[in-house]
XYZ file of C-alpha atoms in Angstrom:
516
model
C 79.896 -12.904 -54.507
C 77.578 -12.015 -51.730
C 77.832 -14.608 -48.494
C 75.470 -15.468 -46.920
C 74.765 -15.727 -43.307
C 74.297 -19.460 -42.216
C 70.186 -19.011 -39.936
C 71.033 -18.523 -35.879
C 68.274 -20.067 -33.765
C 69.751 -18.136 -30.903
C 67.371 -15.551 -29.631
C 67.828 -12.742 -26.857
C 65.330 -13.260 -24.526
C 64.927 -10.582 -21.754
C 66.228 -13.035 -19.091
C 68.999 -14.401 -21.297
C 69.635 -15.937 -24.993
C 68.731 -19.181 -25.778
C 69.296 -21.448 -28.609
C 66.681 -23.786 -29.856
C 66.553 -26.308 -33.307
C 65.225 -26.788 -36.194
C 62.537 -28.613 -37.689
C 62.086 -28.463 -41.438
C 61.206 -24.925 -42.161
C 60.260 -24.001 -38.251
C 62.517 -22.942 -36.108
C 61.696 -24.522 -31.918
C 62.607 -23.265 -29.159
C 61.464 -25.564 -25.658
C 61.637 -25.613 -22.141
C 61.914 -21.713 -21.813
C 61.890 -20.717 -18.481
C 58.810 -17.563 -18.258
C 59.128 -17.863 -14.015
C 61.344 -18.907 -11.308
C 60.860 -22.070 -10.027
C 58.112 -22.250 -7.666
C 59.466 -24.042 -4.885
C 60.548 -23.358 -0.993
C 58.726 -20.999 -0.017
C 57.755 -20.049 -3.126
C 55.126 -22.909 -3.541
C 51.817 -21.864 -3.638
C 52.904 -18.291 -4.330
C 52.198 -16.126 -7.246
C 54.885 -16.392 -9.711
C 57.887 -14.334 -9.920
C 60.188 -13.336 -12.741
C 63.488 -16.001 -13.140
C 66.748 -15.823 -12.809
C 68.874 -14.095 -15.541
C 71.139 -15.826 -17.139
C 74.515 -15.119 -19.077
C 75.366 -18.407 -21.235
C 73.024 -19.584 -23.711
C 70.356 -21.910 -22.333
C 70.073 -25.067 -25.258
C 66.051 -24.959 -25.484
C 66.626 -28.334 -27.121
C 64.393 -30.565 -25.184
C 60.479 -30.048 -22.867
C 60.891 -28.456 -19.508
C 59.624 -30.590 -16.748
C 55.903 -30.588 -15.814
C 53.969 -29.839 -13.443
C 53.421 -33.384 -11.246
C 51.110 -35.478 -11.393
C 49.707 -38.750 -11.437
C 50.245 -41.343 -14.606
C 46.539 -41.598 -16.989
C 46.206 -44.962 -18.971
C 46.395 -43.801 -23.055
C 48.399 -40.277 -22.285
C 51.353 -40.004 -23.449
C 53.110 -36.551 -21.585
C 55.662 -37.047 -24.270
C 58.882 -38.932 -24.596
C 61.778 -38.524 -21.627
C 59.764 -36.217 -20.483
C 60.589 -35.473 -16.544
C 57.904 -34.242 -13.568
C 59.157 -31.463 -10.934
C 57.382 -28.492 -9.755
C 59.707 -26.518 -10.877
C 57.842 -26.714 -14.468
C 57.131 -22.685 -15.997
C 57.930 -23.078 -18.571
C 56.814 -22.726 -22.283
C 58.122 -24.002 -26.057
C 57.747 -21.841 -29.251
C 57.933 -22.688 -33.115
C 58.326 -20.398 -35.129
C 58.790 -20.358 -39.169
C 59.357 -16.492 -39.331
C 62.645 -14.245 -38.271
C 63.131 -11.095 -36.199
C 62.032 -7.918 -37.582
C 58.640 -10.193 -38.977
C 55.361 -9.559 -36.913
C 53.542 -13.080 -37.458
C 50.656 -13.290 -35.646
C 50.790 -15.496 -32.383
C 48.685 -18.390 -31.331
C 49.576 -19.534 -27.214
C 47.953 -22.628 -26.224
C 47.009 -23.249 -22.816
C 46.358 -27.525 -22.744
C 43.422 -29.347 -20.945
C 43.130 -31.702 -18.366
C 40.431 -31.066 -15.429
C 43.193 -28.689 -13.755
C 45.331 -31.500 -12.866
C 46.438 -33.562 -15.763
C 48.456 -32.987 -19.073
C 51.475 -30.215 -20.289
C 52.585 -28.711 -23.192
C 54.836 -31.584 -23.969
C 52.063 -33.927 -24.930
C 52.826 -34.962 -28.683
C 49.055 -33.865 -29.701
C 50.353 -30.661 -28.918
C 53.220 -29.994 -31.333
C 53.086 -26.767 -33.216
C 54.879 -27.472 -36.286
C 52.619 -28.396 -38.324
C 49.888 -25.339 -37.068
C 53.098 -22.922 -37.010
C 54.258 -24.111 -41.205
C 50.816 -24.695 -42.071
C 49.539 -21.423 -40.695
C 52.674 -18.622 -41.243
C 52.031 -18.298 -37.363
C 53.687 -18.630 -34.375
C 52.989 -21.285 -32.207
C 53.476 -21.075 -27.894
C 52.638 -23.293 -26.224
C 53.153 -23.208 -21.648
C 53.046 -25.510 -18.647
C 51.432 -24.492 -15.622
C 50.938 -25.323 -12.336
C 48.669 -28.861 -11.966
C 46.241 -29.688 -8.842
C 46.981 -28.863 -5.453
C 50.471 -27.489 -6.591
C 48.048 -24.361 -8.792
C 44.441 -24.463 -8.281
C 43.681 -25.240 -4.461
C 42.976 -21.794 -2.675
C 45.277 -22.147 0.920
C 44.693 -18.322 0.850
C 41.840 -19.262 4.018
C 44.959 -20.796 5.495
C 47.463 -17.658 5.879
C 48.889 -15.993 8.728
C 51.007 -13.177 9.182
C 54.114 -15.371 9.253
C 53.411 -16.570 5.830
C 50.986 -15.666 3.157
C 49.201 -18.331 0.801
C 48.227 -16.256 -2.517
C 44.627 -17.264 -4.856
C 44.751 -18.570 -7.949
C 48.725 -19.506 -8.410
C 47.955 -21.201 -11.522
C 45.751 -18.711 -13.425
C 48.742 -16.218 -12.559
C 51.263 -19.105 -14.137
C 49.646 -18.087 -17.015
C 49.130 -14.357 -17.075
C 53.404 -14.544 -16.566
C 53.195 -16.276 -19.592
C 51.527 -14.231 -21.314
C 53.350 -11.313 -20.322
C 56.370 -13.098 -21.155
C 55.043 -13.116 -24.494
C 54.504 -9.815 -24.550
C 57.763 -8.557 -24.348
C 59.884 -11.012 -26.284
C 57.881 -12.928 -29.011
C 58.801 -10.301 -31.245
C 62.390 -11.926 -30.998
C 61.308 -14.844 -32.487
C 59.284 -13.284 -35.214
C 55.919 -13.062 -33.068
C 53.709 -10.217 -33.280
C 52.779 -9.058 -29.372
C 49.922 -7.048 -31.000
C 48.316 -10.095 -32.659
C 48.356 -12.648 -29.682
C 45.144 -15.332 -29.830
C 44.902 -17.678 -26.573
C 43.483 -20.489 -27.067
C 42.823 -23.980 -24.822
C 40.454 -27.212 -24.223
C 38.507 -28.468 -21.891
C 40.538 -27.439 -18.316
C 42.934 -24.878 -20.987
C 39.447 -23.724 -23.046
C 37.852 -23.033 -18.736
C 41.343 -21.077 -18.148
C 40.408 -18.719 -21.150
C 36.909 -18.429 -20.530
C 38.236 -17.415 -17.088
C 41.477 -15.341 -18.291
C 38.892 -13.201 -20.191
C 37.428 -11.626 -16.930
C 40.597 -10.971 -15.455
C 41.336 -7.923 -15.624
C 45.223 -8.529 -15.357
C 44.283 -10.420 -18.555
C 43.970 -7.150 -20.025
C 46.214 -6.396 -23.120
C 47.434 -9.758 -23.195
C 45.718 -10.604 -25.894
C 43.332 -10.064 -28.566
C 41.560 -12.702 -29.579
C 40.592 -15.731 -27.507
C 39.652 -19.668 -28.370
C 37.345 -21.716 -26.205
C 37.473 -25.535 -26.870
C 35.248 -27.321 -24.944
C 35.251 -24.866 -21.515
C 33.821 -25.804 -18.552
C 33.074 -21.947 -17.963
C 30.876 -22.474 -14.744
C 33.402 -24.554 -13.307
C 34.798 -21.715 -10.843
C 33.766 -21.741 -7.282
C 33.994 -19.180 -4.213
C 36.493 -18.724 -1.498
C 33.808 -20.042 0.949
C 33.881 -23.749 -0.654
C 37.369 -23.301 -1.599
C 38.478 -23.019 1.893
C 36.404 -25.952 2.534
C 38.444 -28.055 0.018
C 41.764 -26.163 1.541
C 40.887 -28.400 4.504
C 39.877 -31.578 3.194
C 43.106 -31.759 1.607
C 45.120 -30.895 4.484
C 42.800 -33.613 5.951
C 44.022 -35.989 3.757
C 47.815 -34.955 3.432
C 47.370 -35.699 7.454
C 50.179 -34.290 10.298
C 48.744 -30.942 9.758
C 49.455 -29.908 13.599
C 50.852 -26.745 11.807
C 49.030 -26.552 8.621
C 51.658 -23.651 6.569
C 54.844 -25.775 7.846
C 53.092 -28.738 6.856
C 52.181 -27.774 3.036
C 55.641 -26.048 3.238
C 57.675 -29.083 3.814
C 55.894 -31.788 2.598
C 57.274 -33.449 -0.276
C 56.391 -33.206 -3.740
C 55.168 -37.048 -3.619
C 53.045 -36.730 -0.525
C 51.385 -33.417 -1.862
C 50.223 -35.498 -5.025
C 49.257 -38.533 -3.112
C 46.952 -35.971 -1.697
C 45.662 -34.104 -4.964
C 44.694 -37.707 -6.261
C 42.455 -38.416 -3.144
C 41.187 -35.117 -3.782
C 40.617 -35.293 -7.082
C 37.920 -38.338 -6.037
C 36.326 -36.962 -3.324
C 35.624 -33.966 -4.282
C 33.163 -34.745 -7.653
C 31.610 -37.665 -5.325
C 30.786 -35.441 -2.580
C 30.030 -32.880 -4.623
C 28.752 -34.445 -7.711
C 28.755 -32.204 -10.669
C 31.778 -30.034 -9.665
C 35.519 -30.533 -9.396
C 38.249 -30.702 -7.157
C 40.619 -28.388 -9.015
C 39.517 -24.940 -10.773
C 39.572 -20.673 -10.397
C 38.317 -19.269 -7.413
C 35.895 -15.742 -7.567
C 38.252 -14.099 -4.882
C 37.195 -10.708 -4.960
C 40.836 -9.402 -7.128
C 42.406 -11.575 -10.302
C 39.006 -12.426 -10.525
C 36.006 -10.429 -8.784
C 33.066 -12.655 -10.545
C 32.124 -15.925 -11.904
C 33.277 -15.693 -15.225
C 29.827 -16.524 -16.847
C 28.126 -13.431 -15.156
C 31.111 -10.951 -16.445
C 30.223 -11.837 -19.759
C 26.714 -10.999 -18.898
C 27.091 -7.682 -17.341
C 29.996 -6.818 -20.081
C 32.891 -6.485 -17.678
C 35.092 -9.542 -19.965
C 37.314 -8.130 -22.252
C 35.581 -7.871 -25.342
C 37.898 -9.613 -27.729
C 36.190 -11.494 -30.646
C 35.892 -14.985 -28.952
C 35.519 -18.263 -31.456
C 34.456 -20.946 -29.319
C 32.045 -24.351 -29.011
C 31.686 -27.734 -27.594
C 31.967 -31.542 -29.054
C 28.850 -33.488 -29.940
C 29.354 -35.957 -27.663
C 31.489 -34.906 -24.429
C 30.666 -36.968 -21.982
C 31.324 -40.403 -23.961
C 34.956 -39.889 -22.986
C 34.207 -39.633 -19.410
C 31.618 -43.023 -19.148
C 35.044 -44.679 -21.317
C 36.973 -44.196 -17.932
C 34.956 -44.290 -15.278
C 35.555 -40.742 -14.526
C 34.108 -38.846 -11.072
C 33.809 -36.433 -13.416
C 30.584 -36.305 -14.127
C 27.913 -37.753 -12.756
C 25.809 -40.241 -15.214
C 23.444 -41.686 -12.251
C 20.085 -40.218 -12.775
C 19.330 -40.024 -8.223
C 22.828 -38.637 -8.392
C 22.058 -36.051 -11.095
C 18.747 -35.416 -9.015
C 20.417 -34.996 -5.842
C 22.806 -33.070 -7.614
C 20.234 -30.181 -8.956
C 19.168 -30.384 -5.393
C 21.477 -29.304 -3.762
C 22.591 -26.621 -5.981
C 18.927 -25.350 -5.948
C 19.447 -25.789 -1.570
C 22.936 -23.701 -2.084
C 21.206 -21.504 -4.560
C 17.862 -20.262 -2.668
C 17.765 -16.797 -4.864
C 17.787 -18.271 -8.099
C 14.807 -19.706 -10.221
C 16.551 -22.729 -11.306
C 14.816 -24.094 -14.897
C 12.102 -26.143 -13.893
C 13.591 -29.948 -13.434
C 10.473 -31.926 -14.956
C 11.220 -30.326 -18.265
C 14.622 -31.137 -18.382
C 14.322 -34.759 -17.427
C 11.906 -34.733 -20.469
C 14.210 -33.302 -22.471
C 16.472 -36.424 -22.065
C 13.420 -38.592 -21.790
C 12.863 -38.801 -18.381
C 16.479 -39.824 -17.326
C 15.861 -43.488 -18.358
C 18.544 -44.918 -19.491
C 22.053 -43.616 -18.467
C 22.584 -42.307 -22.218
C 19.815 -39.659 -21.421
C 22.286 -39.366 -18.188
C 25.397 -38.717 -20.534
C 23.747 -36.009 -22.525
C 21.646 -34.559 -19.466
C 25.587 -34.118 -18.250
C 27.305 -33.174 -20.653
C 25.009 -29.837 -21.736
C 25.234 -28.873 -18.110
C 28.841 -29.597 -18.283
C 30.336 -28.016 -21.379
C 26.954 -26.799 -23.921
C 25.433 -24.393 -21.671
C 28.559 -22.973 -20.147
C 28.870 -22.144 -23.196
C 25.574 -20.838 -25.339
C 25.185 -18.372 -21.520
C 28.950 -17.343 -23.094
C 27.623 -16.962 -26.574
C 24.453 -15.326 -25.541
C 25.787 -12.691 -23.399
C 29.525 -12.367 -24.932
C 27.940 -11.675 -28.650
C 26.411 -8.579 -27.250
C 29.422 -6.646 -26.859
C 32.154 -8.538 -28.905
C 32.282 -10.159 -32.280
C 31.459 -14.234 -31.162
C 31.150 -17.136 -33.229
C 29.937 -20.855 -32.130
C 31.085 -24.079 -33.131
C 30.168 -27.986 -32.784
C 32.674 -30.788 -33.943
C 30.965 -33.843 -34.939
C 33.066 -35.625 -36.808
C 33.744 -39.311 -35.525
C 36.229 -41.777 -37.593
C 34.312 -45.178 -38.199
C 36.693 -46.435 -35.277
C 35.501 -43.681 -32.849
C 31.878 -44.521 -33.641
C 32.097 -48.607 -33.698
C 34.054 -47.888 -29.609
C 30.559 -45.868 -29.284
C 32.518 -42.751 -28.197
C 31.982 -40.615 -30.997
C 32.828 -37.545 -31.335
C 33.937 -36.917 -27.667
C 35.686 -35.162 -25.229
C 39.499 -34.059 -26.751
C 38.693 -35.794 -30.582
C 39.176 -32.205 -32.209
C 42.960 -31.671 -30.502
C 44.706 -33.251 -33.647
C 42.700 -31.896 -36.634
C 43.119 -27.870 -35.061
C 47.069 -29.259 -34.379
C 47.547 -30.945 -37.803
C 48.759 -34.092 -35.362
C 45.651 -36.464 -36.340
C 48.168 -39.628 -37.184
C 50.787 -38.549 -34.100
C 51.614 -42.587 -32.989
C 51.966 -46.119 -33.765
C 49.174 -46.944 -31.361
C 46.720 -44.920 -32.710
C 43.752 -46.806 -33.165
C 41.438 -43.914 -34.139
C 41.979 -44.375 -37.576
C 41.994 -48.461 -37.854
C 38.650 -48.713 -40.102
C 39.910 -46.112 -42.027
C 38.690 -42.302 -42.287
C 42.469 -41.015 -42.540
C 41.593 -39.452 -45.686
C 38.624 -37.238 -44.612
C 40.159 -36.704 -41.547
C 42.820 -35.002 -43.022
C 40.482 -32.562 -44.906
C 38.546 -31.769 -41.863
C 41.833 -31.001 -39.853
C 42.292 -28.051 -43.527
C 38.759 -26.767 -42.599
C 39.879 -26.258 -39.002
C 43.300 -24.989 -39.465
C 41.829 -22.711 -41.826
C 39.212 -21.069 -39.940
C 41.023 -21.284 -36.542
C 43.966 -19.693 -38.254
C 41.864 -16.896 -40.355
C 40.512 -16.052 -36.828
C 44.062 -15.921 -35.854
C 45.199 -13.749 -38.243
C 42.081 -11.674 -38.973
C 39.801 -11.524 -35.981
C 37.163 -13.752 -38.804
C 37.080 -17.455 -39.004
C 36.306 -17.397 -42.528
C 36.742 -20.271 -45.015
C 38.076 -21.234 -48.505
C 36.069 -20.045 -51.547
C 32.849 -22.455 -51.516
C 32.959 -23.859 -47.947
C 30.227 -22.205 -46.048
C 30.040 -18.611 -44.534
C 30.403 -18.662 -41.297
C 28.171 -15.554 -39.721
C 29.380 -14.491 -36.065
C 26.430 -15.192 -33.298
C 23.586 -13.006 -32.933
C 20.047 -13.331 -31.089
C 18.795 -13.579 -34.761
C 19.908 -16.421 -36.419
C 22.438 -18.335 -33.718
C 24.572 -19.879 -36.475
C 26.322 -22.621 -35.354
C 29.261 -23.983 -37.356
C 28.395 -27.960 -37.728
C 31.840 -30.077 -38.034
C 31.766 -33.045 -39.769
C 32.868 -34.926 -43.161
C 31.115 -31.823 -44.749
C 30.731 -28.517 -42.772
C 27.194 -26.817 -42.388
C 26.144 -24.004 -40.638
C 23.335 -24.211 -39.301
C 20.375 -21.324 -37.281
C 19.840 -22.274 -33.819
C 20.964 -25.844 -33.331
C 20.548 -25.266 -29.526
C 16.883 -24.176 -29.627
C 15.797 -27.373 -28.146
C 18.022 -27.381 -25.470
C 17.200 -23.956 -24.652
C 14.057 -24.522 -24.858
C 14.461 -27.638 -22.129
C 16.281 -25.420 -19.430
C 15.591 -21.403 -20.299
C 18.307 -19.162 -20.362
C 18.682 -17.817 -17.027
C 22.158 -17.457 -16.579
C 23.640 -19.147 -13.337
C 26.612 -19.337 -11.571
C 27.224 -22.441 -9.899
C 29.372 -21.921 -7.054
């Protein structure tokens, strides 16, 4: 009689052994450190390797998330605490060591300011089980802790690094390259995917030389790809942050010794002040430093220096309605503010031929209503950067464009439709992920499950083969090119539309602009 050894969830990583748990057919490891705590003198510094351990680490709960203020309606997960020591990741695997399953590494969104890998909607079990893939979700530094560039304040005594949160992501991807085989994953078949700020991180990572070889395909959902800024603006943001923080006779000492709560409070105020002072810009985001990030990402796509990996990218039909509902400062909706934003951009870029403003306004009924303004800011913030990328990247690598249009009856009744982030439950297969979920109160759950099945099928096929094929009978989704400009329209029934965004391009023109 042959005895079968019981399955074990203890895995040896390069830094030490970790013990996971089992969730049905999927093994799960949570809270694995991929970098040392970015605290003390390492605050605002590039990540370094964690200190190795010898005792088995029980990876049975999510690690701390980056410090952030609470946001109504957004759960970071049950019993999750906040701490600057937040550089950890989680793994869901349906495989065993020796398998070589495709790997999908998720970067969460949240305006580079909020969010966490522990959010219930990002639970990787369904995606891992349904797709037979290894799913990894990561935490990274947020807000002022990761996305304010203090390098202009460096002295002989102390150096502040640039793009530390982007370097966190690269450190996590390097961890995946070295360790994921022990969890049943294939380090030669890694897809990085993310939404909103996470989508922006994806489109930025594709233009960072240090990310070369760390992933092999990319999915960017609702990427604010042009929300990347130059060092002059970064220095201004750093000075503004110090002004808000106060007590900075010695800026280096103040930044290194301020409490987490002090930095978080100043981060909150900066989050609101910057887009109020300069509409259309974010307080936090990647910075063109000439080294880690050599150029504005859209420029890199256009000149062919972005990583030439297959890309699946798209936006949601009603992106801006969520920001209107939340009264968020991130997207300007007042027509006069929008006109002022254009005037400021044109003044800052006198060498760029800015699209004719009258022609743009006419495409949105002259900005006569808040609805017109919402459409314009949606396109300016999300759809146009996406179109610029596909027009450019498709010349160098296979590229697929989609638009997510599906909205449940409840979301239509609330007049938010297929707004920002509503595709996420369908991608992860977690479409009813909480007892207070209101999305399906007026029905639509059965249709939603079918939408999720189709999206997962496309996303998973792309992760496995670099081609987002559907099931037999589903419309063929061809790669984007300047002849057909195919776009997958995701709704109750999927369709493929040629040149869906033709009117948008006609209004704005095809001039690529890197907004600083």
